Coordinates of C-alpha atoms in Angstrom, one line a residue:
M960 CA -70.8 2.5 119.0
S961 CA -67.7 4.3 117.5
D962 CA -69.7 7.9 118.1
V963 CA -70.7 6.6 121.7
R964 CA -68.8 8.4 124.6
V965 CA -66.4 6.1 126.3
I966 CA -65.9 6.7 130.1
K967 CA -62.4 5.1 131.4
A968 CA -62.4 3.7 134.8
A969 CA -60.1 1.7 137.2
L970 CA -60.8 -1.0 139.6
L971 CA -58.9 -1.3 142.9
G972 CA -59.2 -5.0 143.8
A973 CA -60.1 -8.3 141.8
G974 CA -61.2 -10.3 144.8
T975 CA -64.7 -11.5 144.9
V976 CA -66.4 -8.2 144.7
G977 CA -64.1 -7.0 142.3
S978 CA -64.4 -10.0 140.0
G979 CA -68.2 -9.6 140.2
V980 CA -68.0 -5.9 139.3
Y981 CA -65.9 -6.9 136.3
D982 CA -68.3 -9.5 135.1
I983 CA -71.3 -7.4 135.5
L984 CA -69.6 -4.5 133.3
Q985 CA -69.0 -7.1 130.9
W986 CA -72.7 -8.3 130.6
Q987 CA -74.0 -4.8 130.6
K988 CA -71.6 -3.4 127.8
D989 CA -74.0 -3.6 124.6
E990 CA -76.7 -1.8 127.1
M991 CA -74.7 0.9 128.4
P992 CA -75.2 3.2 125.5
K993 CA -78.9 3.2 125.8
K994 CA -78.9 3.2 129.6
L995 CA -76.2 5.6 130.0
G996 CA -75.6 7.5 127.0
A997 CA -71.9 6.2 127.4
V998 CA -70.0 3.1 127.9
V999 CA -67.8 2.4 130.9
E1000 CA -64.6 1.0 130.1
L1001 CA -62.1 -0.3 132.7
K1002 CA -58.8 0.7 131.8
K1003 CA -56.6 -0.7 134.8
I1004 CA -57.2 -3.2 137.4
L1005 CA -55.1 -2.4 141.1
V1006 CA -53.9 -5.7 142.3
R1007 CA -51.1 -6.8 144.7
N1008 CA -49.9 -9.4 142.5
T1009 CA -49.7 -9.0 138.5
K1010 CA -48.7 -12.6 137.8
K1011 CA -51.5 -14.2 139.6
P1012 CA -54.2 -15.6 137.3
R1013 CA -57.6 -14.5 137.7
E1014 CA -60.2 -16.5 135.7
G1015 CA -62.2 -14.6 133.6
M1016 CA -60.4 -11.1 133.8
D1017 CA -58.1 -9.8 131.1
S1018 CA -54.7 -10.0 132.9
S1019 CA -53.3 -7.0 130.7
L1020 CA -55.2 -4.5 132.6
F1021 CA -53.5 -5.8 135.6
T1022 CA -51.2 -3.2 137.6
D1023 CA -49.6 -3.0 141.0
N1024 CA -48.9 0.9 140.5
W1025 CA -51.3 3.0 142.1
K1026 CA -49.3 6.2 140.5
E1027 CA -50.4 4.6 137.0
I1028 CA -54.4 5.2 137.8
L1029 CA -54.0 8.6 139.9
D1030 CA -52.0 10.2 137.0
D1031 CA -53.8 9.0 134.0
P1032 CA -56.0 12.0 132.9
E1033 CA -58.0 9.4 131.0
I1034 CA -59.5 7.7 134.0
E1035 CA -62.5 9.3 135.2
I1036 CA -63.9 6.9 137.7
V1037 CA -62.2 5.1 140.4
I1038 CA -63.9 1.7 142.1
E1039 CA -62.7 0.9 145.3
V1040 CA -63.4 -2.8 146.3
M1041 CA -60.1 -3.5 148.5
G1042 CA -61.8 -2.9 151.6
G1043 CA -60.0 -1.7 155.1
I1044 CA -59.1 1.5 156.0
E1045 CA -55.7 2.1 154.5
P1046 CA -54.4 2.0 151.7
A1047 CA -58.2 2.6 150.6
K1048 CA -58.3 5.8 152.4
T1049 CA -55.4 7.4 150.9
Y1050 CA -56.4 5.8 147.2
I1051 CA -60.0 7.3 147.5
T1052 CA -58.9 10.8 149.0
E1053 CA -56.1 11.0 146.1
A1054 CA -58.3 10.1 143.6
L1055 CA -61.1 12.8 144.6
H1056 CA -58.3 15.7 144.9
A1057 CA -57.4 14.8 141.3
G1058 CA -60.9 15.1 140.1
K1059 CA -61.9 11.5 139.7
H1060 CA -65.4 10.2 141.0
V1061 CA -65.1 7.4 143.3
V1062 CA -67.5 4.5 143.7
T1063 CA -66.6 2.4 147.0
A1064 CA -68.1 -0.9 148.9
N1065 CA -65.7 0.2 152.1
K1066 CA -68.1 0.1 155.1
D1067 CA -65.0 0.3 157.3
L1068 CA -63.8 3.5 156.0
L1069 CA -67.1 5.0 155.8
A1070 CA -68.1 4.3 159.4
E1071 CA -65.0 5.9 160.7
H1072 CA -63.7 8.7 158.2
G1073 CA -67.1 9.3 155.8
K1074 CA -66.8 13.0 156.6
E1075 CA -63.2 13.4 155.5
V1076 CA -63.7 11.6 152.2
L1077 CA -67.2 13.2 151.8
D1078 CA -65.7 16.5 152.1
A1079 CA -63.0 15.8 149.9
A1080 CA -65.8 15.0 146.9
E1081 CA -67.8 17.9 147.8
E1082 CA -64.5 20.4 147.7
H1083 CA -63.6 19.0 144.2
G1084 CA -67.2 18.7 142.6
C1085 CA -66.9 14.6 142.5
D1086 CA -69.5 12.1 142.8
L1087 CA -68.7 9.8 145.9
M1088 CA -71.1 6.8 145.5
F1089 CA -71.2 3.7 148.4
E1090 CA -74.5 1.9 147.9
A1091 CA -72.5 -1.1 148.4
A1092 CA -71.2 -0.4 151.7
V1093 CA -74.2 -1.5 153.5
A1094 CA -76.5 -4.6 152.9
G1095 CA -74.9 -5.9 149.8
G1096 CA -77.3 -5.7 146.8
I1097 CA -80.2 -4.2 148.6
P1098 CA -80.7 -0.6 147.7
I1099 CA -80.8 1.5 150.8
I1100 CA -78.1 4.4 150.6
R1101 CA -79.9 6.0 147.7
P1102 CA -83.5 5.3 149.0
L1103 CA -82.0 7.1 152.1
K1104 CA -80.5 9.7 150.6
Q1105 CA -82.9 10.5 147.7
C1106 CA -86.3 8.6 147.5
L1107 CA -87.0 9.3 151.2
A1108 CA -85.2 12.9 151.5
A1109 CA -89.0 14.5 151.8
N1110 CA -89.2 12.9 155.4
H1111 CA -88.2 13.0 158.8
L1112 CA -87.2 9.5 159.5
T1113 CA -87.2 8.5 163.1
E1114 CA -86.3 4.8 162.9
V1115 CA -84.0 2.8 160.6
M1116 CA -83.4 -1.0 162.0
G1117 CA -82.6 -4.3 160.5
I1118 CA -80.8 -7.6 159.8
V1119 CA -77.5 -6.2 158.1
N1120 CA -75.2 -9.3 158.3
G1121 CA -75.7 -12.6 156.9
T1122 CA -73.4 -14.7 158.9
T1123 CA -75.2 -14.1 161.9
N1124 CA -78.5 -14.4 160.5
Y1125 CA -77.6 -17.6 159.2
I1126 CA -76.3 -18.6 162.5
L1127 CA -79.4 -17.6 164.4
T1128 CA -81.7 -19.2 161.5
K1129 CA -80.0 -22.6 162.1
M1130 CA -80.2 -22.3 166.0
T1131 CA -84.0 -21.5 165.4
K1132 CA -85.0 -23.9 162.8
D1133 CA -82.6 -27.0 163.5
H1134 CA -82.3 -26.2 167.4
M1135 CA -78.7 -26.2 167.1
E1136 CA -76.1 -24.5 169.5
F1137 CA -74.3 -21.7 168.6
A1138 CA -70.8 -23.1 168.2
D1139 CA -72.5 -26.1 165.9
A1140 CA -74.3 -23.3 163.8
L1141 CA -71.3 -21.6 163.7
A1142 CA -69.3 -24.4 162.4
L1143 CA -71.4 -24.9 159.6
A1144 CA -71.9 -21.4 158.6
T1145 CA -67.6 -21.6 158.2
E1146 CA -68.0 -25.0 156.3
L1147 CA -70.4 -23.2 153.8
G1148 CA -68.8 -20.0 153.5
Y1149 CA -70.8 -18.2 155.1
A1150 CA -68.6 -17.3 158.0
E1151 CA -64.8 -16.1 157.6
A1152 CA -61.9 -18.0 158.9
D1153 CA -61.9 -15.3 161.4
P1154 CA -65.6 -14.6 162.1
T1155 CA -64.8 -11.9 165.1
A1156 CA -66.3 -8.9 163.0
D1157 CA -69.5 -11.0 162.3
I1158 CA -70.4 -12.6 165.7
E1159 CA -69.4 -10.0 167.6
G1160 CA -71.7 -7.0 165.6
Y1161 CA -68.8 -5.0 164.4
D1162 CA -69.6 -5.2 161.0
A1163 CA -73.4 -4.6 161.7
A1164 CA -72.5 -1.7 163.9
R1165 CA -70.3 0.1 160.7
K1166 CA -73.6 -0.5 158.6
V1167 CA -75.7 1.3 161.3
A1168 CA -73.4 4.0 161.6
I1169 CA -73.6 4.7 158.0
M1170 CA -77.5 4.3 157.7
A1171 CA -78.2 6.6 160.7
S1172 CA -75.6 9.5 159.6
I1173 CA -77.7 9.5 156.2
A1174 CA -81.3 9.0 157.5
F1175 CA -80.9 11.6 160.4
N1176 CA -78.8 13.9 158.8
S1177 CA -76.0 14.0 161.4
R1178 CA -72.8 12.1 161.7
V1179 CA -73.0 8.9 163.5
T1180 CA -69.5 7.1 163.6
F1181 CA -68.7 3.5 164.4
S1182 CA -67.4 4.4 167.9
D1183 CA -70.9 5.8 168.4
V1184 CA -72.7 2.4 168.0
Y1185 CA -73.2 0.2 171.2
T1186 CA -72.4 -3.4 170.0
Q1187 CA -73.1 -6.6 171.4
G1188 CA -72.6 -10.2 169.7
I1189 CA -74.6 -13.2 169.5
T1190 CA -72.1 -15.6 171.0
K1191 CA -73.7 -15.9 174.4
I1192 CA -77.0 -17.0 172.7
T1193 CA -78.2 -20.5 173.7
A1194 CA -80.9 -23.2 172.3
A1195 CA -82.4 -22.4 175.8
D1196 CA -83.0 -18.4 174.7
I1197 CA -84.3 -19.8 171.4
A1198 CA -86.8 -22.1 173.0
Y1199 CA -88.0 -19.6 175.4
A1200 CA -88.3 -16.8 172.9
T1201 CA -90.5 -19.2 170.3
E1202 CA -92.6 -20.1 173.5
M1203 CA -93.2 -16.6 174.0
G1204 CA -94.1 -16.0 170.4
M1205 CA -91.0 -14.4 169.4
V1206 CA -87.8 -14.7 167.4
I1207 CA -84.3 -14.0 168.3
K1208 CA -82.3 -11.6 165.6
L1209 CA -79.2 -9.6 165.7
L1210 CA -80.4 -6.4 164.8
G1211 CA -79.1 -2.7 164.2
V1212 CA -81.4 -0.4 165.5
A1213 CA -81.0 3.5 164.8
R1214 CA -83.5 6.1 166.4
N1215 CA -83.9 9.8 166.3
T1216 CA -85.4 10.9 169.5
D1217 CA -86.3 14.0 171.2
T1218 CA -83.3 13.5 173.4
G1219 CA -80.8 12.5 171.0
I1220 CA -80.1 10.0 168.4
E1221 CA -80.2 6.0 169.8
A1222 CA -77.6 3.7 168.0
G1223 CA -77.0 0.0 169.0
V1224 CA -76.3 -3.4 167.4
Y1225 CA -77.3 -6.3 169.7
P1226 CA -79.6 -9.7 169.7
M1227 CA -83.2 -8.8 170.3
L1228 CA -86.4 -10.5 170.5
I1229 CA -88.8 -9.3 168.0
P1230 CA -92.7 -10.7 167.8
A1231 CA -92.9 -13.4 165.1
D1232 CA -95.1 -11.6 163.2
H1233 CA -92.8 -8.6 162.6
P1234 CA -91.7 -8.4 159.0
L1235 CA -87.8 -8.8 160.2
A1236 CA -89.0 -12.2 161.8
G1237 CA -89.4 -14.0 158.6
V1238 CA -85.9 -13.1 157.0
N1239 CA -83.8 -16.0 157.5
D1240 CA -80.7 -17.8 156.3
S1241 CA -78.1 -15.3 154.9
F1242 CA -80.6 -12.8 153.5
N1243 CA -80.6 -8.9 155.0
A1244 CA -83.3 -6.5 155.3
V1245 CA -83.8 -2.9 156.4
F1246 CA -87.1 -1.5 157.9
V1247 CA -87.4 2.3 157.8
H1248 CA -90.1 4.6 159.5
G1249 CA -90.6 8.2 158.3
D1250 CA -93.2 10.7 159.2
A1251 CA -94.9 10.7 155.4
V1252 CA -93.8 7.2 154.0
D1253 CA -94.9 5.2 157.2
D1254 CA -92.9 2.1 157.1
A1255 CA -90.9 0.6 154.4
M1256 CA -88.6 -2.4 154.4
F1257 CA -85.7 -3.5 152.0
Q1258 CA -85.1 -7.1 151.6
G1259 CA -82.4 -9.2 149.6
R1260 CA -78.9 -10.6 149.5
G1261 CA -76.7 -8.8 151.7
A1262 CA -73.6 -9.9 150.4
G1263 CA -71.8 -12.4 147.7
K1264 CA -70.1 -11.7 144.4
L1265 CA -72.9 -10.6 142.4
P1266 CA -75.4 -9.2 144.6
T1267 CA -72.6 -6.6 146.1
G1268 CA -71.2 -6.3 142.6
S1269 CA -74.9 -5.3 141.5
A1270 CA -74.9 -2.5 143.9
V1271 CA -71.3 -1.1 142.7
A1272 CA -72.0 -1.1 139.0
G1273 CA -75.3 0.7 139.8
D1274 CA -73.4 3.3 141.1
I1275 CA -71.0 3.3 138.5
F1276 CA -73.7 4.1 136.2
E1277 CA -75.3 6.5 138.2
V1278 CA -71.5 8.4 138.3
A1279 CA -71.5 8.0 134.3
R1280 CA -74.8 9.3 133.9
D1281 CA -73.8 12.6 135.9
I1282 CA -70.4 12.8 133.8
V1283 CA -72.7 12.9 130.7
A1284 CA -75.1 15.3 131.7
G1285 CA -72.7 17.4 133.6
S1286 CA -74.0 17.6 136.8
T1287 CA -71.5 15.5 138.9
G1288 CA -71.1 16.2 142.9
R1289 CA -75.0 16.7 143.2
I1290 CA -75.4 14.7 146.8
N1291 CA -72.5 14.4 148.8
C1292 CA -72.3 14.9 152.6
T1293 CA -75.9 15.2 153.8
C1294 CA -75.3 15.6 157.4
Y1295 CA -76.0 19.1 158.1
K1296 CA -77.5 18.6 161.7
N1297 CA -75.2 18.0 164.8
L1298 CA -77.3 15.9 167.0
R1299 CA -76.6 14.3 170.2
I1300 CA -75.7 10.8 170.4
K1301 CA -77.4 9.3 173.5
P1302 CA -75.3 7.1 175.9
V1303 CA -76.5 3.8 176.1
D1304 CA -77.7 3.9 179.7
E1305 CA -80.2 6.5 178.4
V1306 CA -81.4 4.2 176.0
Q1307 CA -84.9 2.6 176.5
N1308 CA -85.5 -1.3 175.9
R1309 CA -87.7 -4.1 177.0
Y1310 CA -85.8 -7.0 178.5
F1311 CA -85.5 -10.5 178.4
M1312 CA -83.8 -12.3 181.3
R1313 CA -83.4 -15.9 182.3
M1314 CA -82.1 -16.8 185.9
E1315 CA -81.9 -19.8 187.9
V1316 CA -83.4 -19.1 191.5
E1317 CA -84.2 -20.8 194.8
D1318 CA -87.4 -22.9 194.2
R1319 CA -89.5 -21.9 197.1
P1320 CA -92.3 -19.6 198.1
G1321 CA -91.4 -15.7 198.0
V1322 CA -88.7 -15.9 195.5
L1323 CA -90.9 -14.1 192.7
A1324 CA -92.1 -11.4 194.8
A1325 CA -88.5 -10.9 195.9
I1326 CA -87.1 -10.3 192.6
A1327 CA -90.5 -8.3 191.5
S1328 CA -89.8 -6.1 194.4
V1329 CA -86.1 -5.5 193.3
F1330 CA -87.5 -4.5 189.8
G1331 CA -90.2 -2.3 191.6
N1332 CA -87.5 -0.1 193.6
N1333 CA -85.5 0.6 190.4
H1334 CA -88.5 1.6 188.2
V1335 CA -88.7 -1.9 186.4
S1336 CA -92.0 -3.0 185.3
I1337 CA -92.6 -6.9 184.8
A1338 CA -94.7 -7.6 181.5
Q1339 CA -94.4 -11.5 181.2
V1340 CA -93.0 -14.0 183.7
I1341 CA -92.5 -17.9 182.9
Q1342 CA -91.3 -19.9 186.0
K1343 CA -90.3 -23.9 185.7
S1344 CA -89.1 -26.3 188.1
V1345 CA -85.7 -28.0 187.1
G1346 CA -85.1 -30.0 190.1
E1347 CA -83.1 -30.2 193.2
G1348 CA -84.8 -27.1 194.6
T1349 CA -84.1 -24.7 191.4
A1350 CA -86.3 -23.1 189.1
E1351 CA -86.0 -21.4 186.1
L1352 CA -87.4 -18.1 185.9
V1353 CA -87.7 -15.9 182.6
I1354 CA -89.2 -12.3 182.6
I1355 CA -89.7 -9.8 180.2
T1356 CA -89.9 -6.2 181.2
D1357 CA -91.8 -3.6 179.9
Q1358 CA -89.7 -0.3 178.5
V1359 CA -87.0 0.9 180.9
E1360 CA -84.0 2.9 180.6
E1361 CA -80.8 1.0 180.8
R1362 CA -79.4 2.3 183.8
H1363 CA -82.4 1.2 185.9
F1364 CA -82.4 -2.4 184.3
K1365 CA -78.7 -2.3 185.2
D1366 CA -79.0 -1.4 188.7
A1367 CA -81.7 -4.0 189.5
L1368 CA -79.4 -6.6 187.8
L1369 CA -76.6 -5.6 190.2
V1370 CA -78.7 -6.1 193.2
M1371 CA -80.2 -9.4 191.8
N1372 CA -76.3 -10.7 191.3
E1373 CA -76.0 -10.4 195.0
M1374 CA -78.9 -12.0 196.1
S1375 CA -78.6 -15.7 197.8
I1376 CA -81.9 -16.8 196.1
V1377 CA -80.4 -16.0 192.6
K1378 CA -78.0 -18.8 191.6
E1379 CA -77.2 -17.9 188.1
I1380 CA -78.1 -15.3 185.7
P1381 CA -77.1 -17.1 182.2
S1382 CA -79.1 -14.3 180.0
V1383 CA -79.9 -11.3 179.3
L1384 CA -81.5 -9.8 176.0
R1385 CA -83.1 -6.8 174.7
V1386 CA -86.8 -7.1 173.3
Y1387 CA -87.7 -4.7 170.4
A1388 CA -90.5 -2.4 171.0
Q1389 CA -91.2 0.0 168.1
S1390 CA -90.5 3.5 169.0
E1391 CA -93.4 5.8 169.9

């Protein structure tokens, strides 16, 4: 291998994903000449504490000095797996300005500052790859940018957070309440000590912003994505969904409509026969609809040391091939449109509503009248007596603009016959 080109790289971060990338590069070293026409070799690994032992990693590569990497002309690829916005944003931007190619797994940065770093890459003719930023080991960024580039994509949706999917799976299959399922997810390592970003939907929203930007060729940022988590889902909601032939999943949904882009993350009921309904535990899946390809689904491990490391290493290989071929900077920012982002009040959905009402004649008619006065059509109703003059009413609506449903909800909350409305969820309906 003495005559094979060696491409030097630096790894920023030696945590879970960083160690996975390190391992994969070692495993692949002998095959790189055939796969890439070169060998990628780590020269430096940026860590906070160079004295901390990291099993299986060569400690002689450790440095806590970013300038050693930035100012080293031999280092052509910078691999950022630190996470967070700073100092990652500074390091990535400086690396690109120095003419170094960047591979990153940083969804937080890309969802909020993607344009800035992509513009820097384009300005300096550098590759900026970020497959691992969405859905771990599942290939979705490259398919959206390349394989499906000949489509007008109208919808990209899916389960892009393994923690919440694991929790909802346990609630569905083992009839657990939310708190118990979260405790189990934490015990097994699926949930962080502070699970807020997962259970409130923020992690998924960042991924939706990135996917929507690429799919629709128009910038969508984290703040554009309407977000609702799963903390209020109960075993009762799960049971009614099952009775109605549906499953509750935390879905990220982005649509490109004639009146603008819709982007949201929320728990939704989906038909039990939908391909996403069978995606359980910590698995992720992304569902795409295009005018030429029709429907396509990508499924697999959405996180973890090796699945995410696989996506990062795949990007490193792609950059190495580009360097060897002298064709770097081919595909950077693809947001050449400036489409309107629709406010959530204009978004159309179906709704699931569970309420406790007085158990007497005329109540359902009164509820139906409020819906009708606010342009809401009822598709399905379940009514059960729960004793002491109280009935539980579960209603699923037809598609309606959110603002009309909210207007009806305001009226019902003031009605004396309505004792409580403990649950309001959206119901997935395929875009027309």
